[in-house]
C-alpha positions as semicolon CSV with decimal commas, in nm:
position;residue;x (nm);y (nm);z (nm)
1;X;-0,687;-3,366;-0,980
2;X;-0,525;-3,140;-0,721
3;X;-0,775;-2,862;-0,802
4;X;-1,071;-3,088;-0,753
5;X;-0,939;-3,208;-0,436
6;X;-0,872;-2,870;-0,309
7;X;-1,225;-2,757;-0,379
8;X;-1,363;-3,083;-0,228
9;X;-1,144;-3,025;0,088
10;X;-1,267;-2,666;0,115
11;X;-1,633;-2,686;0,040
12;X;-1,724;-3,038;0,180
13;X;-1,619;-2,953;0,542
14;X;-1,802;-2,610;0,534
15;X;-2,128;-2,781;0,417
16;X;-2,085;-3,071;0,662
17;X;-2,017;-2,846;0,958
18;X;-2,298;-2,623;0,871
19;X;-2,530;-2,923;0,843
20;X;-2,419;-3,090;1,164
21;X;-2,428;-2,771;1,356
22;X;-2,777;-2,662;1,243
23;X;-2,927;-2,992;1,305
24;X;-2,766;-2,998;1,660
25;X;-2,923;-2,657;1,712
26;X;-3,258;-2,770;1,579
27;X;-3,262;-3,064;1,817
28;X;-3,183;-2,856;2,115
29;X;-3,392;-2,536;2,027
30;X;-3,680;-2,698;1,868
31;X;-3,749;-3,003;2,078
32;X;-4,087;-2,938;2,259
33;X;-4,073;-2,569;2,173
34;X;-4,306;-2,343;1,976
35;X;-4,230;-2,318;1,606
36;X;-4,024;-1,997;1,560
37;X;-4,044;-1,810;1,236
38;X;-3,759;-1,753;1,024
39;X;-3,722;-1,470;0,757
40;X;-4,014;-1,271;0,863
41;X;-4,252;-1,561;0,913
42;X;-4,225;-1,700;0,572
43;X;-4,007;-1,991;0,671
44;X;-4,116;-2,162;1,002
45;X;-3,883;-2,383;1,165
46;X;-4,017;-2,731;1,257
47;X;-3,815;-3,023;1,411
48;X;-3,887;-3,354;1,227
49;X;-3,708;-3,680;1,189
50;X;-3,731;-3,829;0,832
51;X;-3,696;-4,204;0,821
52;X;-3,808;-4,197;0,471
53;X;-3,670;-4,093;0,129
54;X;-3,679;-3,741;-0,018
55;X;-3,972;-3,531;0,090
56;X;-4,070;-3,782;0,351
57;X;-4,171;-4,048;0,110
58;X;-4,199;-4,369;0,322
59;X;-4,088;-4,709;0,198
60;X;-4,155;-4,932;0,504
61;X;-4,105;-4,954;0,875
62;X;-3,727;-4,949;0,906
63;X;-3,596;-4,818;0,571
64;X;-3,249;-4,719;0,743
65;X;-3,076;-5,031;0,629
66;X;-3,200;-4,964;0,275
67;X;-3,085;-4,620;0,262
68;X;-2,733;-4,656;0,409
69;X;-2,608;-4,892;0,130
70;X;-2,802;-4,683;-0,143
71;X;-2,642;-4,369;-0,015
72;X;-2,290;-4,536;-0,020
73;X;-2,360;-4,647;-0,378
74;X;-2,462;-4,296;-0,478
75;X;-2,163;-4,150;-0,317
76;X;-1,929;-4,391;-0,501
77;X;-2,092;-4,290;-0,825
78;X;-2,057;-3,912;-0,742
79;X;-1,701;-3,966;-0,652
80;X;-1,627;-4,157;-0,973
81;X;-1,796;-3,872;-1,174
82;X;-1,586;-3,621;-0,983
83;X;-1,256;-3,808;-1,074
84;X;-1,381;-3,822;-1,451
85;X;-1,480;-3,457;-1,444
86;X;-1,245;-3,227;-1,650
87;X;-1,033;-3,027;-1,429
88;X;-1,168;-2,702;-1,551
89;X;-1,530;-2,808;-1,548
90;X;-1,621;-2,576;-1,253
91;X;-2,002;-2,621;-1,285
92;X;-1,972;-3,001;-1,284
93;X;-1,714;-3,009;-0,999
94;X;-1,917;-2,762;-0,790
95;X;-2,253;-2,987;-0,860
96;X;-2,079;-3,293;-0,759
97;X;-1,908;-3,157;-0,449
98;X;-2,247;-3,005;-0,329
99;X;-2,415;-3,353;-0,386
100;X;-2,142;-3,533;-0,217
101;X;-2,144;-3,297;0,086
102;X;-2,516;-3,321;0,123
103;X;-2,529;-3,695;0,099
104;X;-2,273;-3,741;0,360
105;X;-2,451;-3,496;0,592
106;X;-2,773;-3,694;0,574
107;X;-2,584;-4,034;0,579
108;X;-2,430;-3,929;0,924
109;X;-2,781;-3,900;1,063
110;X;-2,882;-4,250;0,923
111;X;-2,575;-4,419;1,061
112;X;-2,578;-4,254;1,411
113;X;-2,941;-4,345;1,497
114;X;-3,252;-4,494;1,384
115;X;-3,469;-4,175;1,430
116;X;-3,383;-4,063;1,073
117;X;-3,253;-3,761;0,903
118;X;-3,305;-3,435;1,129
119;X;-3,512;-3,185;0,915
120;X;-3,614;-2,834;1,055
121;X;-3,664;-2,580;0,789
122;X;-4,027;-2,558;0,680
123;X;-4,284;-2,664;0,587
124;X;-4,297;-2,353;0,367
125;X;-4,643;-2,238;0,228
126;X;-4,619;-2,189;-0,140
127;X;-4,987;-2,082;-0,174
128;X;-5,068;-2,380;-0,367
129;X;-4,893;-2,641;-0,154
130;X;-4,651;-2,687;0,129
131;X;-4,278;-2,740;0,054
132;X;-4,173;-3,031;0,288
133;X;-3,948;-2,974;0,583
134;X;-3,571;-2,991;0,483
135;X;-3,209;-2,930;0,610
136;X;-2,878;-2,788;0,495
137;X;-2,775;-3,121;0,346
138;X;-3,093;-3,133;0,144
139;X;-3,030;-2,782;0,005
140;X;-2,683;-2,890;-0,095
141;X;-2,808;-3,201;-0,271
142;X;-3,095;-3,022;-0,447
143;X;-2,864;-2,740;-0,575
144;X;-2,606;-2,973;-0,666
145;X;-2,857;-3,200;-0,860
146;X;-2,984;-2,892;-1,053
147;X;-2,621;-2,780;-1,137
148;X;-2,538;-3,140;-1,235
149;X;-2,845;-3,158;-1,468
150;X;-2,745;-2,826;-1,631
151;X;-2,373;-2,939;-1,668
152;X;-2,489;-3,264;-1,855
153;X;-2,731;-3,062;-2,069
154;X;-2,439;-2,814;-2,156
155;X;-2,215;-3,113;-2,226
156;X;-2,473;-3,277;-2,458
157;X;-2,518;-2,942;-2,643
158;X;-2,152;-2,910;-2,702
159;X;-2,125;-3,273;-2,830
160;X;-2,409;-3,218;-3,072
161;X;-2,244;-2,877;-3,188
162;X;-1,906;-3,065;-3,231
163;X;-2,076;-3,351;-3,424
164;X;-2,237;-3,108;-3,650
165;X;-1,912;-2,912;-3,726
166;X;-1,708;-3,233;-3,784
167;X;-1,944;-3,366;-4,066
168;X;-1,900;-3,227;-4,416
169;X;-2,160;-3,000;-4,552
170;X;-2,483;-3,197;-4,617
171;X;-2,347;-3,521;-4,455
172;X;-2,594;-3,475;-4,172
173;X;-2,895;-3,445;-4,409
174;X;-3,118;-3,719;-4,479
175;X;-3,014;-3,937;-4,780
176;X;-3,286;-3,969;-5,032
177;X;-3,304;-4,238;-5,301
178;X;-3,188;-4,099;-5,635
179;X;-3,441;-4,112;-5,922
180;X;-3,456;-4,440;-6,081
181;X;-3,245;-4,482;-6,401
182;X;-3,378;-4,652;-6,714
183;X;-3,149;-4,935;-6,821
């Protein structure tokens, strides 16, 4: 548990600080300002306040009081998964810490005001669609979610291999009815 707490105590503040500082910068630099381009014009910077769910999905006039308890429940689940994670499961621990840090970053915005979560990176033109505006916390959540899915997939594969090796030869094959015998 000490190893997990050390990793959480190192990575979480870095992501939270990066999220808070970049959102503060975006609020100051992009408010009533022209959209500066980032990374050679491929990534525009646009200040937006997202009161909805991921990708700006709206669920009503004031979803703040819906999202705060949902975020707290999700955080509780992620912490429970972190506690249960094997001490050496670096992929799962990294994934959970990223999701926890990102969720806390966006929760801070929802708690501190009713404007919503501060987003400022994007929209990014992918050629066939525009990727929605996002922030550092969203990047942490997205990367963590992908890593968590990979971690669960690897665990499932390992369990299937272990089950296959634990069964005697032929035990996993379908059992067929023997030929009828005459009496």
